[in-house]
Amino acid sequence: RIAQEMLKKAESIRNELLKVRADQKVIRFYETNRPYGQFTNFALYPIEINDKVWPTSEHYFSGTEVCGE
């Protein structure tokens, strides 16, 4: 029962976060082959951090999560 209540509350919060005012402009970018795709974590723009070059920011993020760097 508690888990169901928590899920219901989480869904309510999620729905509120997804609401966008009509006067608010939102740029959504999820896929590299779509408009604004260059802003996704998967865009093929290498980044260099601490003398290491990563093919994408997602590679860096995933690599540090796994390796704990």
XYZ file of C-alpha atoms in Angstrom, residues 5-45:
41
model
C 1.009 5.706 -2.645
C 4.640 6.565 -3.379
C 4.208 5.627 -7.052
C 1.054 7.728 -7.270
C 2.842 10.723 -5.751
C 5.847 10.263 -8.064
C 3.526 10.153 -11.091
C 1.814 13.336 -9.923
C 5.168 15.116 -9.551
C 6.281 13.855 -12.966
C 3.096 15.152 -14.598
C 3.611 18.578 -13.038
C 7.193 18.734 -14.252
C 6.118 17.870 -17.789
C 3.604 20.708 -18.000
C 4.795 23.605 -20.111
C 3.132 27.005 -20.170
C 1.849 28.065 -23.578
C 4.164 31.107 -23.575
C 7.220 29.078 -22.639
C 9.477 27.879 -25.435
C 11.101 24.503 -24.942
C 13.864 22.959 -27.022
C 13.869 19.198 -26.783
C 16.952 17.339 -27.921
C 17.198 13.606 -27.590
C 18.471 12.251 -30.904
C 21.574 13.366 -32.755
C 19.822 13.225 -36.136
C 17.002 15.573 -35.074
C 16.929 19.352 -34.634
C 19.247 20.503 -31.839
C 20.772 17.000 -31.712
C 24.204 18.560 -31.268
C 23.237 19.271 -27.664
C 22.628 15.651 -26.647
C 25.099 13.663 -24.577
C 25.481 11.382 -27.598
C 26.532 14.054 -30.100
C 29.859 13.096 -31.641
C 31.909 15.974 -30.292
